[in-house]
CSV table of C-alpha atoms and ligand atoms in Angstrom, one decimal:
chain,number,residue,atom,x,y,z
A,1393,MET,CA,73.0,103.4,183.4
A,1394,THR,CA,76.1,104.4,181.5
A,1395,ILE,CA,79.5,102.9,181.7
A,1396,ALA,CA,81.0,106.2,183.4
A,1397,LYS,CA,78.1,105.8,186.1
A,1398,ARG,CA,78.7,101.8,186.6
A,1399,LEU,CA,82.6,102.6,186.8
A,1400,GLY,CA,82.0,105.3,189.3
A,1401,LEU,CA,79.8,103.5,191.5
A,1402,ALA,CA,82.2,100.5,191.5
A,1403,THR,CA,85.3,102.5,192.3
A,1404,ILE,CA,83.3,104.3,195.4
A,1405,VAL,CA,82.4,100.7,196.5
A,1406,LEU,CA,85.9,99.7,196.4
A,1407,ILE,CA,87.2,102.7,197.9
A,1408,ALA,CA,84.8,102.5,200.8
A,1409,LEU,CA,85.6,98.6,201.3
A,1410,GLY,CA,89.2,99.6,201.4
A,1411,VAL,CA,89.0,102.4,203.8
A,1412,THR,CA,86.6,100.2,206.2
A,1413,SER,CA,89.2,97.4,206.1
A,1414,ALA,CA,92.1,99.6,206.9
A,1415,TYR,CA,90.3,101.4,209.7
A,1416,TYR,CA,89.4,98.1,211.2
A,1417,VAL,CA,93.0,96.5,211.0
A,1418,THR,CA,94.2,99.7,212.5
A,1419,MET,CA,91.8,99.4,215.4
A,1420,MET,CA,92.7,95.9,215.9
A,1421,ALA,CA,96.5,96.7,216.0
A,1422,LEU,CA,95.6,99.5,218.7
A,1423,GLN,CA,93.7,96.9,221.1
A,1424,THR,CA,95.9,94.3,221.9
A,1425,ARG,CA,93.0,91.9,222.7
A,1426,SER,CA,90.8,90.4,220.0
A,1427,GLY,CA,88.1,88.0,220.4
A,1428,PRO,CA,86.6,85.7,217.7
A,1429,VAL,CA,83.8,88.0,216.5
A,1430,THR,CA,86.6,90.3,215.5
A,1431,SER,CA,88.4,87.6,213.4
A,1432,PHE,CA,85.0,86.7,211.8
A,1433,VAL,CA,84.5,90.0,210.7
A,1434,PHE,CA,88.0,90.6,209.6
A,1435,ILE,CA,87.6,87.3,207.4
A,1436,VAL,CA,84.2,88.5,205.8
A,1437,LEU,CA,85.9,91.8,205.1
A,1438,GLY,CA,88.8,90.4,203.6
A,1439,LEU,CA,86.5,87.9,201.2
A,1440,LEU,CA,84.6,90.7,200.5
A,1441,ALA,CA,87.4,92.9,199.1
A,1442,VAL,CA,88.7,89.7,197.1
A,1443,ALA,CA,85.3,89.3,195.7
A,1444,THR,CA,85.2,93.1,194.6
A,1445,VAL,CA,88.7,92.9,193.0
A,1446,LEU,CA,87.5,89.6,191.0
A,1447,VAL,CA,84.3,91.3,189.7
A,1448,MET,CA,86.4,94.5,188.8
A,1449,PHE,CA,89.0,92.2,186.9
A,1450,VAL,CA,86.2,90.5,184.9
A,1451,PHE,CA,84.6,93.7,184.2
A,1452,TRP,CA,87.5,95.6,182.8
A,1453,HIS,CA,88.9,92.6,181.2
A,1454,GLY,CA,85.7,92.5,179.2
A,1455,ILE,CA,85.9,95.9,178.3
A,1456,GLY,CA,89.6,95.8,177.3
A,1457,ARG,CA,88.8,93.1,175.0
A,1458,ALA,CA,86.0,94.8,173.2
A,1459,MET,CA,88.0,98.1,173.0
A,1460,ASN,CA,90.8,95.9,171.5
A,1461,ARG,CA,88.3,94.5,168.9
A,1462,ILE,CA,86.9,97.9,168.0
A,1463,SER,CA,90.4,99.4,167.5
A,1464,GLY,CA,91.4,96.5,165.2
A,1465,GLN,CA,88.1,97.1,163.3
A,1466,LEU,CA,89.0,100.7,163.0
A,1467,HIS,CA,92.7,100.2,162.1
A,1468,HIS,CA,91.7,97.8,159.3
A,1469,MET,CA,89.1,100.6,158.0
A,1470,THR,CA,92.0,103.1,158.0
A,1471,ARG,CA,94.3,100.5,156.1
A,1472,THR,CA,91.8,99.4,153.5
A,1473,ARG,CA,90.0,102.8,153.3
A,1474,GLN,CA,86.9,100.9,153.4
A,1475,LEU,CA,84.3,102.1,156.2
A,1476,GLY,CA,82.1,99.7,157.8
A,1477,LEU,CA,80.0,99.3,161.0
A,1478,VAL,CA,82.0,98.7,164.3
A,1479,MET,CA,81.0,95.3,166.0
A,1480,THR,CA,81.2,95.0,169.8
A,1481,ASP,CA,80.5,91.1,170.2
A,1482,GLY,CA,77.7,91.7,172.9
A,1483,ALA,CA,80.0,94.2,175.2
A,1484,GLN,CA,76.8,96.0,176.0
A,1485,GLU,CA,78.8,98.4,178.0
A,1486,LEU,CA,80.1,100.0,175.0
A,1487,GLN,CA,76.9,100.5,172.9
A,1488,HIS,CA,76.7,103.7,174.1
A,1489,VAL,CA,79.9,104.8,172.3
A,1490,VAL,CA,79.6,102.2,169.3
A,1491,ARG,CA,76.1,103.3,168.2
A,1492,PRO,CA,76.9,107.1,167.6
A,1493,LEU,CA,80.0,105.9,166.2
A,1494,ASN,CA,78.5,103.5,163.5
A,1495,GLU,CA,76.0,106.6,162.7
A,1496,LEU,CA,79.1,108.6,161.9
A,1497,LEU,CA,80.8,106.0,159.9
A,1498,THR,CA,77.4,105.4,158.0
A,1499,MET,CA,77.5,108.9,157.2
A,1500,LEU,CA,81.1,109.4,156.3
A,1501,ASN,CA,80.5,106.1,154.2
A,1502,GLY,CA,77.7,108.1,152.2
A,1503,GLU,CA,79.8,111.1,152.1
A,1504,MET,CA,83.0,109.0,150.5
A,1505,ASP,CA,80.7,107.7,148.0
A,1506,ARG,CA,79.4,110.8,146.9
A,1507,LEU,CA,83.1,112.3,146.7
A,1508,ARG,CA,84.0,109.2,144.7
A,1509,ALA,CA,81.1,109.9,142.4
A,1510,ASP,CA,82.3,113.4,142.0
A,1511,ARG,CA,85.8,112.3,141.4
A,1512,ARG,CA,85.2,110.1,138.8
A,1513,GLU,CA,82.8,112.9,136.9
A,1514,LEU,CA,85.7,115.0,137.3
A,1515,GLU,CA,88.1,112.8,135.9
A,1516,ILE,CA,85.9,112.1,132.7
A,1517,GLN,CA,85.5,115.8,132.3
A,1518,SER,CA,89.2,116.5,132.7
A,1519,ARG,CA,90.0,113.7,130.2
A,1520,ILE,CA,87.4,115.1,127.8
A,1521,ALA,CA,88.9,118.6,128.0
A,1522,SER,CA,92.4,117.1,127.6
A,1523,ALA,CA,91.3,115.4,124.3
A,1524,GLU,CA,89.5,118.6,123.3
A,1525,LYS,CA,92.7,120.4,123.9
A,1526,HIS,CA,94.7,118.2,121.9
A,1527,HIS,CA,92.3,118.4,119.1
A,1528,VAL,CA,92.4,122.0,119.1
A,1529,GLU,CA,96.1,122.2,119.1
A,1530,ALA,CA,96.3,119.5,116.3
A,1531,ILE,CA,94.1,121.9,114.3
A,1532,ILE,CA,96.1,124.8,115.1
A,1533,TYR,CA,99.4,123.4,114.4
A,1534,SER,CA,98.1,122.2,110.9
A,1535,ILE,CA,97.1,125.6,109.8
A,1536,SER,CA,99.6,127.2,107.4
A,1537,ASP,CA,98.9,130.8,108.8
A,1538,ALA,CA,100.6,131.7,111.8
A,1539,VAL,CA,98.1,131.3,114.8
A,1540,ILE,CA,98.9,133.1,118.4
A,1541,VAL,CA,96.6,132.5,121.1
A,1542,THR,CA,97.2,135.0,124.6
A,1543,ASN,CA,95.0,134.9,127.5
A,1544,ARG,CA,93.4,138.0,129.3
A,1545,PHE,CA,96.7,139.1,131.0
A,1546,ASP,CA,98.3,139.1,127.3
A,1547,GLU,CA,100.4,136.1,128.0
A,1548,LEU,CA,101.2,133.7,125.2
A,1549,LEU,CA,99.2,130.3,125.6
A,1550,LEU,CA,99.7,128.8,122.2
A,1551,ALA,CA,101.4,129.3,119.0
A,1552,ASN,CA,101.9,127.1,115.7
A,1553,GLU,CA,105.0,126.6,113.7
A,1554,ALA,CA,104.2,129.1,111.3
A,1555,ALA,CA,103.9,131.8,113.9
A,1556,GLU,CA,107.1,130.6,115.4
A,1557,LYS,CA,108.8,131.1,112.3
A,1558,LEU,CA,107.3,134.3,111.3
A,1559,LEU,CA,107.8,136.0,114.7
A,1560,GLY,CA,111.2,134.2,115.6
A,1561,PHE,CA,110.3,132.8,119.0
A,1562,ASP,CA,110.5,129.5,120.5
A,1563,THR,CA,107.0,128.6,122.0
A,1564,SER,CA,108.2,126.2,124.6
A,1565,ALA,CA,110.4,128.9,126.1
A,1566,ALA,CA,108.0,131.7,125.3
A,1567,LEU,CA,104.8,130.2,127.0
A,1568,ARG,CA,102.8,132.1,129.7
A,1569,LYS,CA,105.3,135.0,129.1
A,1570,ASN,CA,103.9,138.6,128.2
A,1571,ILE,CA,103.7,139.1,124.4
A,1572,ASP,CA,105.8,142.4,125.1
A,1573,GLY,CA,109.0,140.2,125.5
A,1574,VAL,CA,108.1,137.7,123.1
A,1575,ILE,CA,106.8,139.5,120.0
A,1576,SER,CA,109.3,142.2,118.7
A,1577,ASP,CA,106.6,143.7,116.4
A,1578,GLY,CA,105.1,146.7,118.4
A,1579,THR,CA,102.0,147.1,116.1
A,1580,LEU,CA,101.2,143.6,116.4
A,1581,VAL,CA,101.5,143.7,120.2
A,1582,ARG,CA,99.3,146.9,120.6
A,1583,LEU,CA,96.7,145.2,118.0
A,1584,ILE,CA,96.6,142.0,120.2
A,1585,ARG,CA,96.3,144.2,123.5
A,1586,GLU,CA,93.5,146.6,121.9
A,1587,THR,CA,91.4,143.4,120.7
A,1588,CYS,CA,89.2,143.1,123.7
A,1589,SER,CA,89.5,146.4,125.1
A,1590,HIS,CA,86.3,147.8,123.6
A,1591,GLY,CA,84.2,145.2,125.3
A,1592,ARG,CA,82.3,142.3,123.3
A,1593,SER,CA,80.9,144.7,120.7
A,1594,SER,CA,83.8,144.6,118.5
A,1595,HIS,CA,85.3,141.1,119.3
A,1596,ARG,CA,86.5,140.4,115.7
A,1597,ARG,CA,88.3,142.4,113.3
A,1598,VAL,CA,90.6,142.1,110.5
A,1599,VAL,CA,93.5,144.5,109.9
A,1600,GLU,CA,96.2,144.5,107.2
A,1601,HIS,CA,99.7,145.1,108.3
A,1602,SER,CA,103.3,145.1,106.7
A,1603,MET,CA,106.0,143.2,108.4
A,1604,ASP,CA,109.6,142.5,107.5
A,1605,ARG,CA,110.3,138.7,107.0
A,1606,LYS,CA,114.0,137.7,106.1
A,1607,GLY,CA,114.9,141.3,105.3
A,1608,GLN,CA,111.7,141.6,102.7
A,1609,PRO,CA,108.4,143.6,103.3
A,1610,ARG,CA,105.4,141.2,103.3
A,1611,THR,CA,101.8,142.2,103.8
A,1612,TYR,CA,99.7,140.2,106.3
A,1613,ASN,CA,95.9,140.1,106.8
A,1614,ILE,CA,95.6,139.8,110.7
A,1615,THR,CA,92.3,138.5,112.1
A,1616,LEU,CA,92.1,139.3,115.9
A,1617,SER,CA,89.1,137.5,117.9
A,1618,CYS,CA,88.3,138.1,121.4
A,1619,VAL,CA,87.7,135.1,123.2
A,1620,VAL,CA,84.6,135.4,125.6
A,1621,ALA,CA,83.8,132.7,128.0
A,1622,PRO,CA,80.0,131.7,128.7
A,1623,ASN,CA,79.9,133.8,131.6
A,1624,GLY,CA,80.8,136.9,129.7
A,1625,GLU,CA,84.4,137.4,130.8
A,1626,VAL,CA,87.1,137.9,128.2
A,1627,SER,CA,89.3,135.1,128.3
A,1628,GLY,CA,92.1,136.1,125.5
A,1629,VAL,CA,92.6,136.7,122.1
A,1630,VAL,CA,93.5,134.7,119.1
A,1631,ALA,CA,95.2,136.3,116.1
A,1632,VAL,CA,95.4,134.5,112.8
A,1633,LEU,CA,98.2,136.1,110.3
A,1634,ARG,CA,97.8,135.3,106.7
A,1635,ASP,CA,100.6,136.4,104.1
A,1636,ILE,CA,98.9,138.1,101.2
A,1637,THR,CA,101.7,139.4,99.8
A,1638,ARG,CA,101.4,137.0,96.7
A,1639,GLU,CA,97.7,137.7,96.5
A,1640,LYS,CA,98.3,141.3,96.4
A,1641,GLU,CA,100.7,141.1,93.7
A,1642,ILE,CA,98.4,138.9,91.5
A,1643,ALA,CA,95.7,141.3,91.9
A,1644,GLN,CA,98.1,144.1,91.2
A,1645,MET,CA,99.2,142.2,87.9
A,1646,LYS,CA,95.6,141.3,86.8
A,1647,THR,CA,95.0,145.0,87.0
A,1648,ASP,CA,98.0,145.9,85.1
A,1649,PHE,CA,97.5,143.4,82.4
A,1650,VAL,CA,93.9,144.6,81.6
A,1651,SER,CA,95.1,148.2,81.3
A,1652,ASN,CA,98.3,146.7,79.4
A,1653,VAL,CA,96.0,144.8,77.0
A,1654,SER,CA,93.8,147.3,76.3
A,1655,HIS,CA,96.8,149.6,75.6
A,1656,GLU,CA,98.4,146.9,73.5
A,1657,LEU,CA,95.2,146.5,71.5
A,1658,LYS,CA,94.4,150.2,70.9
A,1659,THR,CA,97.7,151.4,70.0
A,1660,PRO,CA,98.0,149.2,66.7
A,1661,LEU,CA,94.4,149.6,66.1
A,1662,SER,CA,94.5,153.4,66.2
A,1663,SER,CA,97.7,153.4,64.0
A,1664,ILE,CA,95.8,151.0,61.4
A,1665,LYS,CA,92.4,153.2,61.6
A,1666,ALA,CA,94.9,156.5,61.1
A,1667,TYR,CA,96.5,155.0,57.8
A,1668,ILE,CA,93.5,153.5,56.4
A,1669,GLU,CA,91.8,157.1,56.6
A,1670,MET,CA,94.6,158.6,55.0
A,1671,LEU,CA,94.5,156.2,52.1
A,1672,VAL,CA,90.7,156.5,51.9
A,1673,ASP,CA,91.4,160.3,51.9
A,1674,GLY,CA,94.0,160.0,49.2
A,1675,GLU,CA,96.6,161.5,51.2
A,1676,ALA,CA,99.0,158.9,49.8
A,1677,GLU,CA,99.8,160.5,46.4
A,1678,ASP,CA,102.4,158.2,44.9
A,1679,GLU,CA,102.9,154.4,44.8
A,1680,GLN,CA,105.7,154.5,47.2
A,1681,THR,CA,103.9,156.4,49.9
A,1682,ARG,CA,101.0,154.1,49.7
A,1683,GLN,CA,103.3,151.0,49.7
A,1684,GLU,CA,104.8,152.5,53.0
A,1685,PHE,CA,101.4,152.9,54.6
A,1686,TYR,CA,100.4,149.2,53.7
A,1687,ASP,CA,103.7,147.9,55.2
A,1688,ILE,CA,102.9,149.9,58.5
A,1689,ILE,CA,99.2,148.5,58.4
A,1690,SER,CA,100.5,145.0,57.9
A,1691,SER,CA,103.2,145.2,60.6
A,1692,GLU,CA,100.7,146.7,63.1
A,1693,THR,CA,98.1,144.0,62.2
A,1694,ASP,CA,101.1,141.4,62.9
A,1695,ARG,CA,101.5,142.9,66.3
A,1696,LEU,CA,97.8,142.5,67.1
A,1697,ASN,CA,97.9,139.1,65.9
A,1698,ARG,CA,100.9,138.4,68.0
A,1699,LEU,CA,99.1,139.7,71.1
A,1700,ILE,CA,95.9,137.7,70.7
A,1701,GLN,CA,97.9,134.5,69.6
A,1702,ASN,CA,100.0,134.9,72.8
A,1703,ILE,CA,96.7,135.3,75.1
A,1704,LEU,CA,94.9,132.5,73.2
A,1705,ASN,CA,97.9,130.1,73.5
A,1706,ILE,CA,98.6,130.6,77.0
A,1707,SER,CA,95.1,129.8,78.0
A,1708,ARG,CA,94.8,126.9,75.6
A,1709,ILE,CA,98.0,125.3,76.9
A,1710,GLU,CA,97.0,126.0,80.5
A,1711,SER,CA,93.8,124.2,80.5
A,1712,GLY,CA,95.5,121.2,78.3
A,1713,VAL,CA,92.9,121.5,75.1
A,1714,VAL,CA,96.2,122.4,73.0
A,1715,THR,CA,97.2,119.7,70.5
A,1716,ALA,CA,100.9,119.9,69.4
A,1717,HIS,CA,101.2,119.1,65.7
A,1718,ARG,CA,104.5,117.5,65.9
A,1719,GLU,CA,106.5,117.3,62.7
A,1720,PRO,CA,110.4,117.4,61.9
A,1721,ILE,CA,111.3,120.8,61.6
A,1722,SER,CA,114.4,122.9,61.5
A,1723,ILE,CA,115.3,125.4,64.1
A,1724,SER,CA,117.4,127.5,62.0
A,1725,GLY,CA,114.6,127.5,59.5
A,1726,VAL,CA,112.2,128.6,62.0
A,1727,VAL,CA,114.5,131.6,62.9
A,1728,LYS,CA,115.1,132.4,59.5
A,1729,GLN,CA,111.2,133.0,59.1
A,1730,VAL,CA,111.1,135.1,62.6
A,1731,LEU,CA,114.0,137.2,61.3
A,1732,ASP,CA,112.3,138.3,58.3
A,1733,VAL,CA,109.1,139.2,60.3
A,1734,ALA,CA,111.1,141.2,62.8
A,1735,ALA,CA,113.5,143.1,60.4
A,1736,PRO,CA,111.2,146.0,60.0
A,1737,GLN,CA,110.7,146.4,63.7
A,1738,ALA,CA,114.5,146.2,64.2
A,1739,SER,CA,115.4,148.6,61.3
A,1740,ALA,CA,112.8,151.3,62.6
A,1741,LYS,CA,114.8,151.2,65.8
A,1742,ASP,CA,118.3,151.2,64.0
A,1743,ILE,CA,119.0,147.8,65.8
A,1744,LYS,CA,121.4,145.5,63.9
A,1745,ILE,CA,120.5,141.8,63.8
A,1746,ALA,CA,123.3,139.4,63.7
A,1747,GLN,CA,122.8,135.9,62.8
A,1748,GLN,CA,124.8,132.6,63.6
A,1749,LEU,CA,122.7,129.8,62.4
A,1750,SER,CA,123.6,126.0,62.3
A,1751,PRO,CA,122.9,124.0,59.0
A,1752,VAL,CA,119.2,123.5,58.5
A,1753,TYR,CA,119.5,119.7,58.1
A,1754,TYR,CA,119.6,119.5,62.1
A,1755,GLN,CA,115.8,118.9,62.9
A,1756,ILE,CA,113.7,118.6,65.9
A,1757,GLU,CA,110.4,117.0,66.0
A,1758,ALA,CA,108.2,120.0,67.2
A,1759,ASP,CA,104.9,122.0,66.4
A,1760,HIS,CA,106.3,124.5,63.8
A,1761,ASP,CA,103.5,127.3,64.6
A,1762,MET,CA,104.4,127.2,68.6
A,1763,ILE,CA,108.3,127.3,68.1
A,1764,TYR,CA,107.7,130.1,65.6
A,1765,GLN,CA,105.8,131.8,68.2
A,1766,ALA,CA,108.3,131.2,70.9
A,1767,VAL,CA,111.3,132.6,69.0
A,1768,LEU,CA,109.3,135.4,67.6
A,1769,ASN,CA,108.6,136.6,71.2
A,1770,LEU,CA,112.1,136.1,72.2
A,1771,VAL,CA,113.5,138.2,69.1
A,1772,SER,CA,110.7,140.9,69.4
A,1773,ASN,CA,111.5,141.2,73.4
A,1774,ALA,CA,115.2,141.6,72.5
A,1775,ILE,CA,114.4,144.3,70.0
A,1776,LYS,CA,111.9,145.8,72.2
A,1777,TYR,CA,114.2,146.2,75.4
A,1778,THR,CA,117.3,147.2,73.4
A,1779,PRO,CA,117.9,150.7,72.8
A,1780,PRO,CA,118.4,152.4,69.3
A,1781,GLY,CA,121.9,151.4,67.9
A,1782,GLY,CA,122.1,148.2,69.8
A,1783,THR,CA,122.6,144.8,68.3
A,1784,VAL,CA,120.3,141.6,68.8
A,1785,THR,CA,122.4,138.4,67.9
A,1786,VAL,CA,120.5,135.1,67.2
A,1787,LYS,CA,122.3,131.8,67.3
A,1788,THR,CA,121.6,128.2,66.6
A,1789,ALA,CA,123.7,125.2,67.2
A,1790,VAL,CA,123.6,121.4,68.0
A,1791,ASP,CA,125.3,119.7,71.1
A,1792,GLU,CA,126.3,116.8,69.5
A,1793,VAL,CA,127.2,115.3,72.8
A,1794,ARG,CA,123.9,115.9,74.4
A,1795,ARG,CA,122.0,115.5,71.1
A,1796,MET,CA,120.2,118.8,71.8
A,1797,ALA,CA,119.5,121.6,69.4
A,1798,VAL,CA,120.0,125.0,71.1
A,1799,CYS,CA,118.6,128.6,70.2
A,1800,GLU,CA,119.9,131.6,71.7
A,1801,VAL,CA,118.6,135.2,71.5
A,1802,ALA,CA,121.2,137.7,73.0
A,1803,ASP,CA,121.0,141.4,73.0
A,1804,THR,CA,122.9,144.5,74.2
A,1805,GLY,CA,119.9,146.3,75.7
A,1806,ALA,CA,118.3,147.3,79.3
A,1807,GLY,CA,119.0,143.7,81.1
A,1808,ILE,CA,117.2,142.6,83.9
A,1809,PRO,CA,117.8,143.1,87.7
A,1810,ALA,CA,118.7,139.9,89.6
A,1811,ASN,CA,115.8,139.8,91.8
A,1812,ASP,CA,113.6,139.8,89.0
A,1813,ILE,CA,115.2,137.0,87.0
A,1814,PRO,CA,113.6,134.1,88.8
A,1815,HIS,CA,110.2,135.6,88.0
A,1816,VAL,CA,110.4,136.8,84.4
A,1817,PHE,CA,108.7,133.7,82.9
A,1818,ASP,CA,105.9,134.0,85.4
A,1819,LYS,CA,102.5,135.0,83.8
A,1820,PHE,CA,101.7,138.7,83.8
A,1821,TYR,CA,105.2,139.5,85.5
A,1822,ARG,CA,106.7,142.7,84.2
A,1823,VAL,CA,110.2,144.0,85.4
A,1824,SER,CA,109.6,147.3,87.2
A,1825,ALA,CA,112.8,148.7,86.1
A,1826,ASN,CA,112.1,148.0,82.3
A,1827,LYS,CA,108.4,149.2,82.3
A,1828,LYS,CA,109.1,152.6,80.9
A,1829,VAL,CA,111.3,151.0,78.4
A,1830,ALA,CA,108.6,149.4,76.5
A,1831,LYS,CA,104.9,148.5,77.0
A,1832,GLY,CA,103.7,144.9,77.2
A,1833,THR,CA,101.4,142.4,78.8
A,1834,GLY,CA,103.9,140.2,80.8
A,1835,LEU,CA,102.6,137.2,78.6
A,1836,GLY,CA,105.5,136.5,76.2
A,1837,LEU,CA,107.9,135.0,78.3
A,1838,ALA,CA,105.2,132.9,80.0
A,1839,LEU,CA,104.1,131.5,76.6
A,1840,VAL,CA,108.0,130.8,75.5
A,1841,LYS,CA,108.2,128.7,78.7
A,1842,GLN,CA,104.7,126.8,78.3
A,1843,VAL,CA,105.8,125.9,74.6
A,1844,ILE,CA,109.3,124.6,75.4
A,1845,GLU,CA,108.8,123.2,78.7
A,1846,SER,CA,105.2,121.9,79.1
A,1847,VAL,CA,104.4,121.1,75.5
A,1848,HIS,CA,107.9,120.0,74.1
A,1849,ASP,CA,109.7,118.9,77.2
A,1850,GLY,CA,112.7,121.3,76.7
A,1851,ASN,CA,114.5,124.0,78.6
A,1852,VAL,CA,114.3,127.5,78.8
A,1853,SER,CA,116.8,129.8,80.6
A,1854,VAL,CA,118.2,133.4,81.1
A,1855,VAL,CA,121.4,135.3,81.6
A,1856,SER,CA,121.3,138.9,82.1
A,1857,GLU,CA,123.0,141.8,83.6
A,1858,GLN,CA,121.2,145.0,84.3
A,1859,GLY,CA,122.3,147.8,81.8
A,1860,LYS,CA,124.4,145.4,79.8
A,1861,GLY,CA,122.2,143.1,78.1
A,1862,SER,CA,120.3,139.6,78.1
A,1863,ARG,CA,120.9,136.1,76.8
A,1864,PHE,CA,117.7,133.9,76.4
A,1865,SER,CA,118.2,130.4,75.1
A,1866,PHE,CA,116.2,127.1,75.0
A,1867,GLU,CA,117.0,123.4,73.9
A,1868,LEU,CA,115.1,120.7,72.4
A,1869,PRO,CA,116.2,116.9,71.8
A,1870,VAL,CA,117.3,116.7,68.2
A,1871,LEU,CA,116.2,114.1,65.9
A,1872,ASN,CA,118.5,111.2,65.0
B,3135,ADP,P1,106.2,141.8,78.0
B,3135,ADP,O1,104.9,142.0,77.5
B,3135,ADP,O2,106.1,142.8,79.4
B,3135,ADP,O3,107.4,142.2,77.4
B,3135,ADP,P2,107.2,139.4,78.6
B,3135,ADP,O4,106.7,138.2,79.2
B,3135,ADP,O5,107.7,138.8,77.2
B,3135,ADP,O6,106.4,140.6,78.6
B,3135,ADP,O7,108.6,139.8,79.5
B,3135,ADP,C1,108.2,139.8,81.0
B,3135,ADP,C2,109.4,141.1,81.3
B,3135,ADP,O8,110.6,140.4,81.1
B,3135,ADP,C3,109.3,142.1,80.5
B,3135,ADP,O9,108.2,143.0,81.2
B,3135,ADP,C4,110.7,142.9,80.7
B,3135,ADP,O10,111.0,143.7,81.7
B,3135,ADP,C5,111.5,141.6,80.8
B,3135,ADP,N1,112.3,141.1,79.6
B,3135,ADP,C6,112.0,140.3,78.8
B,3135,ADP,N2,112.7,140.2,77.7
B,3135,ADP,C7,113.8,141.1,78.0
B,3135,ADP,C8,114.9,141.5,77.3
B,3135,ADP,N3,115.5,140.8,76.2
B,3135,ADP,N4,115.8,142.3,78.0
B,3135,ADP,C9,115.3,142.9,79.1
B,3135,ADP,N5,114.2,142.6,79.7
B,3135,ADP,C10,113.4,141.7,79.3
């Protein structure tokens, strides 16, 4: 029998007894006379009622204690978040409630164990994902090219320092903002937007694009990749911008160098060939004409030799195979030798050569041929880039305080624009504004710098003003 039924039955019995007792007491009160039988019945009924109340009290007390214990156990479980089984301590009446409650608790316990395992798994995965994210960020931040990562809504997800500097934004403020409002270069924004619009088939492409940086035009190779999730959905774009301005300049310089060298070799060779043919054909009738032809052939051969020496020396110095034969030499002595050789080139252009040379007894310890080549390059450049009628002044001096021998070659020629000055000593570099003034290879000054600075630990410098002239100088320690 269930508790509800038992409780119902006990209540009905109590009510019946109560009603009967009340009815009887009332009847007795109405009949004034009462006999011993009536008193006996009244006592029995009273005892019966007291016994019933006692039974009910014991019964409810037992139930109440069991309920308190159950409630205590449930509170404990709530506090400790540990589900266990509920114990009734033998209160059989509550078994009907406790059994299904324990079944429910067992089921919940299993469910909680499963959820805890799931949670642990998720935590591990989240830690792995966060470590991987940091890894990727570290890689991206260490790349010197500019890197931008966007999501499929064209919002900025990640950008490295190079991108911030190039595009002028602050990543922490620009995160999750649409690239429209972050990147001012409209073409770049369009390229990022279009990257995934053609679907997966074209998910990586490289585009060359020019942008201004600090007011200077620069060329970038932009590699755009459409990021596709394993389920095939487009999840964003990665754009890597590599500055190829210098690479392009070098490639152009090399192309120019090959064509310039070919030209520089061909011109004296054709001239030598032409004069030899004239001599062979007997076109030089008198001794003076023949002598003129020999001089031209000789000076053109020197020009060829100078060019080949420049090319060879520069590559020897760069590869470190050159050995300088150091000996005490006089710079003024070397300058005199150079001026003797350069005199015909200067007089052919009607250029006056002025010399202010220090006494020859000042000496430096250096490789004669290399210093000769360096001075020759400076003097022939001065003649090359000075229009007819100009003046080239060559000076040597000794700075007694610093114990340095100084050599200066100044001219009244084309001069060099301020922007080009920092680059004139670079290999293959030719000043655009002066390209029409004279042909060349862009190697002469590079060799001067190598010889003076790398081989002899000296200094080279230039002061120049476009249209007014230039002054190249170098200094080397003087011997005591
Ligand atoms: P190049 O063979 O072109 O003369 P260099 O290395 O000797 O090469 O010189 C580099 C560039 O520097 C030249 O192309 C020229 O424009 C510039 N330059 C060199 N010397 C002078 C000078 N005395 N006056 C003006 N420009 C000069």
